[in-house]
Structure formats: structure tokens, C-alpha cells
């Protein structure tokens, strides 16, 4: 069994095979490794029950020392902070001061296509996709169609309700504002 010295992960020059491995068992693995281009590593010579040491900055093979890692993280953090602040400043200069009303309603400038894409993206999640596939498996090509048709009823009803709410309370943002009867 190869012995690992701290800081050295290489195998001895003469391969030592595990006691439970025979040369006949080794040959298919070596052939597979050769076909994959793995010529410098023989998995049969490794004792997989022996944990390997994690490398740190004091050992050979570490990507960088700790100081360089901190400098990299803090440098990227400072760069992206400055980039975000510059983008915010440029947006404020180009659009002027925005109120909370403008922020909450997106300037009342959201078109039908964006609204439809938001509804579809929120409606289509993992369970919907899996159930649609399940319906296709059970009922063929019509399964997902009828599943989506049944699920679309509430979207259509919400559209009718939203139009009526827009007519009655055009400046409302929340349900509590809808209940204001002044």
C-alpha cells in the first residue's frame, strides 16, 4: 500500500497493488484508463480507505496563498461595488428622481407581453412540467393540452377580475387599498 507523506500525493515509482487486487482484475481497468487517456494514474494502486491530506498554502500544489485569496475576494468585491454604484448614479441622472409610486408600479408602463411572460414563468415550475409529462404518458399528446387548459381557467378568471379592479380602483397597489371606501 502506498504511503502518503505530508505534502506529497505521488505514488511510489514501483506500483504496489492492494492485497485484494489480482493482475487479472487490474487489466480491464488499465485498458479502460489507457483508452480514456489516463496514463499517469492507476486507481488500483490507491488505498481509497486512506484519507488524503487537504492542501493548504504551506504545501505544494495550492493555487494561491491566503493573502492572495483575500486580496482577490476583496478586490472583486470593491470592483463590483464601484460598478453598481456607477450604474445607479448613471440611471438616476438619466431618469431623474423616482418616487416609491414609480418604483412600485414600474411607472405604470408594463405592457401585456411582459405581464403574460411573468404569469407563465411563475406558473411553469418543476411540478407543472412533471405533471404535464405525466399526463402525456397517461393520455398521449392530448394530456398536456387538457392539463394546461384546466390550469388556464384561473388565469383567465384573474384577467377578468384584474380589469374590473383597474376600472374601480385605478391607483390601488395592495388589497388593503382596494378596501378603502372613502
JSON list of N, CA and C in Angstrom, two decimals, residues 12 14 18 22 38 54 62-63 74 104 108 110 116 120 131-132 138 149-151 163-164:
[
{"chain": "A", "resi": 12, "resn": "UNK", "atom": "N", "xyz": [4.52, 5.77, -5.33]},
{"chain": "A", "resi": 12, "resn": "UNK", "atom": "CA", "xyz": [5.90, 5.30, -5.47]},
{"chain": "A", "resi": 12, "resn": "UNK", "atom": "C", "xyz": [6.17, 4.89, -6.92]},
{"chain": "A", "resi": 14, "resn": "UNK", "atom": "N", "xyz": [7.50, 2.15, -8.11]},
{"chain": "A", "resi": 14, "resn": "UNK", "atom": "CA", "xyz": [7.06, 0.79, -8.38]},
{"chain": "A", "resi": 14, "resn": "UNK", "atom": "C", "xyz": [5.64, 0.63, -7.84]},
{"chain": "A", "resi": 18, "resn": "UNK", "atom": "N", "xyz": [-3.09, -3.40, -4.14]},
{"chain": "A", "resi": 18, "resn": "UNK", "atom": "CA", "xyz": [-3.78, -3.78, -2.93]},
{"chain": "A", "resi": 18, "resn": "UNK", "atom": "C", "xyz": [-3.86, -5.30, -2.84]},
{"chain": "A", "resi": 22, "resn": "UNK", "atom": "N", "xyz": [-5.98, -8.63, -8.02]},
{"chain": "A", "resi": 22, "resn": "UNK", "atom": "CA", "xyz": [-5.09, -9.51, -8.79]},
{"chain": "A", "resi": 22, "resn": "UNK", "atom": "C", "xyz": [-4.76, -8.83, -10.11]},
{"chain": "A", "resi": 38, "resn": "UNK", "atom": "N", "xyz": [-5.89, 8.15, -19.54]},
{"chain": "A", "resi": 38, "resn": "UNK", "atom": "CA", "xyz": [-5.41, 8.26, -18.16]},
{"chain": "A", "resi": 38, "resn": "UNK", "atom": "C", "xyz": [-4.18, 7.37, -18.01]},
{"chain": "A", "resi": 54, "resn": "UNK", "atom": "N", "xyz": [-5.70, 17.52, 2.88]},
{"chain": "A", "resi": 54, "resn": "UNK", "atom": "CA", "xyz": [-6.07, 18.71, 2.14]},
{"chain": "A", "resi": 54, "resn": "UNK", "atom": "C", "xyz": [-4.84, 19.58, 2.02]},
{"chain": "A", "resi": 62, "resn": "UNK", "atom": "N", "xyz": [-0.92, 24.23, -3.93]},
{"chain": "A", "resi": 62, "resn": "UNK", "atom": "CA", "xyz": [-2.00, 25.16, -3.64]},
{"chain": "A", "resi": 62, "resn": "UNK", "atom": "C", "xyz": [-2.06, 26.21, -4.75]},
{"chain": "A", "resi": 63, "resn": "UNK", "atom": "N", "xyz": [-3.25, 26.64, -5.09]},
{"chain": "A", "resi": 63, "resn": "UNK", "atom": "CA", "xyz": [-3.41, 27.60, -6.18]},
{"chain": "A", "resi": 63, "resn": "UNK", "atom": "C", "xyz": [-2.81, 28.95, -5.83]},
{"chain": "A", "resi": 74, "resn": "UNK", "atom": "N", "xyz": [-11.64, 40.54, -1.94]},
{"chain": "A", "resi": 74, "resn": "UNK", "atom": "CA", "xyz": [-11.90, 41.94, -1.62]},
{"chain": "A", "resi": 74, "resn": "UNK", "atom": "C", "xyz": [-11.78, 42.83, -2.86]},
{"chain": "A", "resi": 104, "resn": "UNK", "atom": "N", "xyz": [-43.02, 51.11, -7.31]},
{"chain": "A", "resi": 104, "resn": "UNK", "atom": "CA", "xyz": [-43.99, 50.04, -7.06]},
{"chain": "A", "resi": 104, "resn": "UNK", "atom": "C", "xyz": [-44.80, 49.67, -8.29]},
{"chain": "A", "resi": 108, "resn": "UNK", "atom": "N", "xyz": [-46.22, 52.60, -14.20]},
{"chain": "A", "resi": 108, "resn": "UNK", "atom": "CA", "xyz": [-47.48, 52.22, -14.86]},
{"chain": "A", "resi": 108, "resn": "UNK", "atom": "C", "xyz": [-47.26, 52.02, -16.35]},
{"chain": "A", "resi": 110, "resn": "UNK", "atom": "N", "xyz": [-46.17, 48.82, -17.76]},
{"chain": "A", "resi": 110, "resn": "UNK", "atom": "CA", "xyz": [-45.93, 47.40, -18.00]},
{"chain": "A", "resi": 110, "resn": "UNK", "atom": "C", "xyz": [-46.92, 46.93, -19.06]},
{"chain": "A", "resi": 116, "resn": "UNK", "atom": "N", "xyz": [-47.82, 38.77, -19.37]},
{"chain": "A", "resi": 116, "resn": "UNK", "atom": "CA", "xyz": [-48.06, 37.38, -19.75]},
{"chain": "A", "resi": 116, "resn": "UNK", "atom": "C", "xyz": [-46.82, 36.52, -19.49]},
{"chain": "A", "resi": 120, "resn": "UNK", "atom": "N", "xyz": [-46.67, 33.25, -16.99]},
{"chain": "A", "resi": 120, "resn": "UNK", "atom": "CA", "xyz": [-46.24, 31.93, -17.46]},
{"chain": "A", "resi": 120, "resn": "UNK", "atom": "C", "xyz": [-45.00, 31.46, -16.71]},
{"chain": "A", "resi": 131, "resn": "UNK", "atom": "N", "xyz": [-45.92, 17.12, -14.03]},
{"chain": "A", "resi": 131, "resn": "UNK", "atom": "CA", "xyz": [-47.30, 16.68, -14.19]},
{"chain": "A", "resi": 131, "resn": "UNK", "atom": "C", "xyz": [-47.71, 16.71, -15.65]},
{"chain": "A", "resi": 132, "resn": "UNK", "atom": "N", "xyz": [-47.25, 17.69, -16.40]},
{"chain": "A", "resi": 132, "resn": "UNK", "atom": "CA", "xyz": [-47.54, 17.74, -17.83]},
{"chain": "A", "resi": 132, "resn": "UNK", "atom": "C", "xyz": [-46.96, 16.52, -18.54]},
{"chain": "A", "resi": 138, "resn": "UNK", "atom": "N", "xyz": [-49.74, 9.28, -19.69]},
{"chain": "A", "resi": 138, "resn": "UNK", "atom": "CA", "xyz": [-51.01, 8.59, -19.44]},
{"chain": "A", "resi": 138, "resn": "UNK", "atom": "C", "xyz": [-51.99, 8.72, -20.60]},
{"chain": "A", "resi": 149, "resn": "UNK", "atom": "N", "xyz": [-55.09, 23.45, -20.27]},
{"chain": "A", "resi": 149, "resn": "UNK", "atom": "CA", "xyz": [-56.39, 24.10, -20.43]},
{"chain": "A", "resi": 149, "resn": "UNK", "atom": "C", "xyz": [-57.09, 24.23, -19.08]},
{"chain": "A", "resi": 150, "resn": "UNK", "atom": "N", "xyz": [-57.03, 23.18, -18.28]},
{"chain": "A", "resi": 150, "resn": "UNK", "atom": "CA", "xyz": [-57.65, 23.24, -16.96]},
{"chain": "A", "resi": 150, "resn": "UNK", "atom": "C", "xyz": [-56.96, 24.23, -16.05]},
{"chain": "A", "resi": 151, "resn": "UNK", "atom": "N", "xyz": [-55.65, 24.33, -16.16]},
{"chain": "A", "resi": 151, "resn": "UNK", "atom": "CA", "xyz": [-54.91, 25.26, -15.32]},
{"chain": "A", "resi": 151, "resn": "UNK", "atom": "C", "xyz": [-55.02, 26.70, -15.80]},
{"chain": "A", "resi": 163, "resn": "UNK", "atom": "N", "xyz": [-59.19, 43.40, -14.70]},
{"chain": "A", "resi": 163, "resn": "UNK", "atom": "CA", "xyz": [-59.77, 44.50, -15.48]},
{"chain": "A", "resi": 163, "resn": "UNK", "atom": "C", "xyz": [-60.80, 45.25, -14.65]},
{"chain": "A", "resi": 164, "resn": "UNK", "atom": "N", "xyz": [-61.62, 44.51, -13.92]},
{"chain": "A", "resi": 164, "resn": "UNK", "atom": "CA", "xyz": [-62.65, 45.15, -13.09]},
{"chain": "A", "resi": 164, "resn": "UNK", "atom": "C", "xyz": [-62.02, 45.95, -11.95]}
]
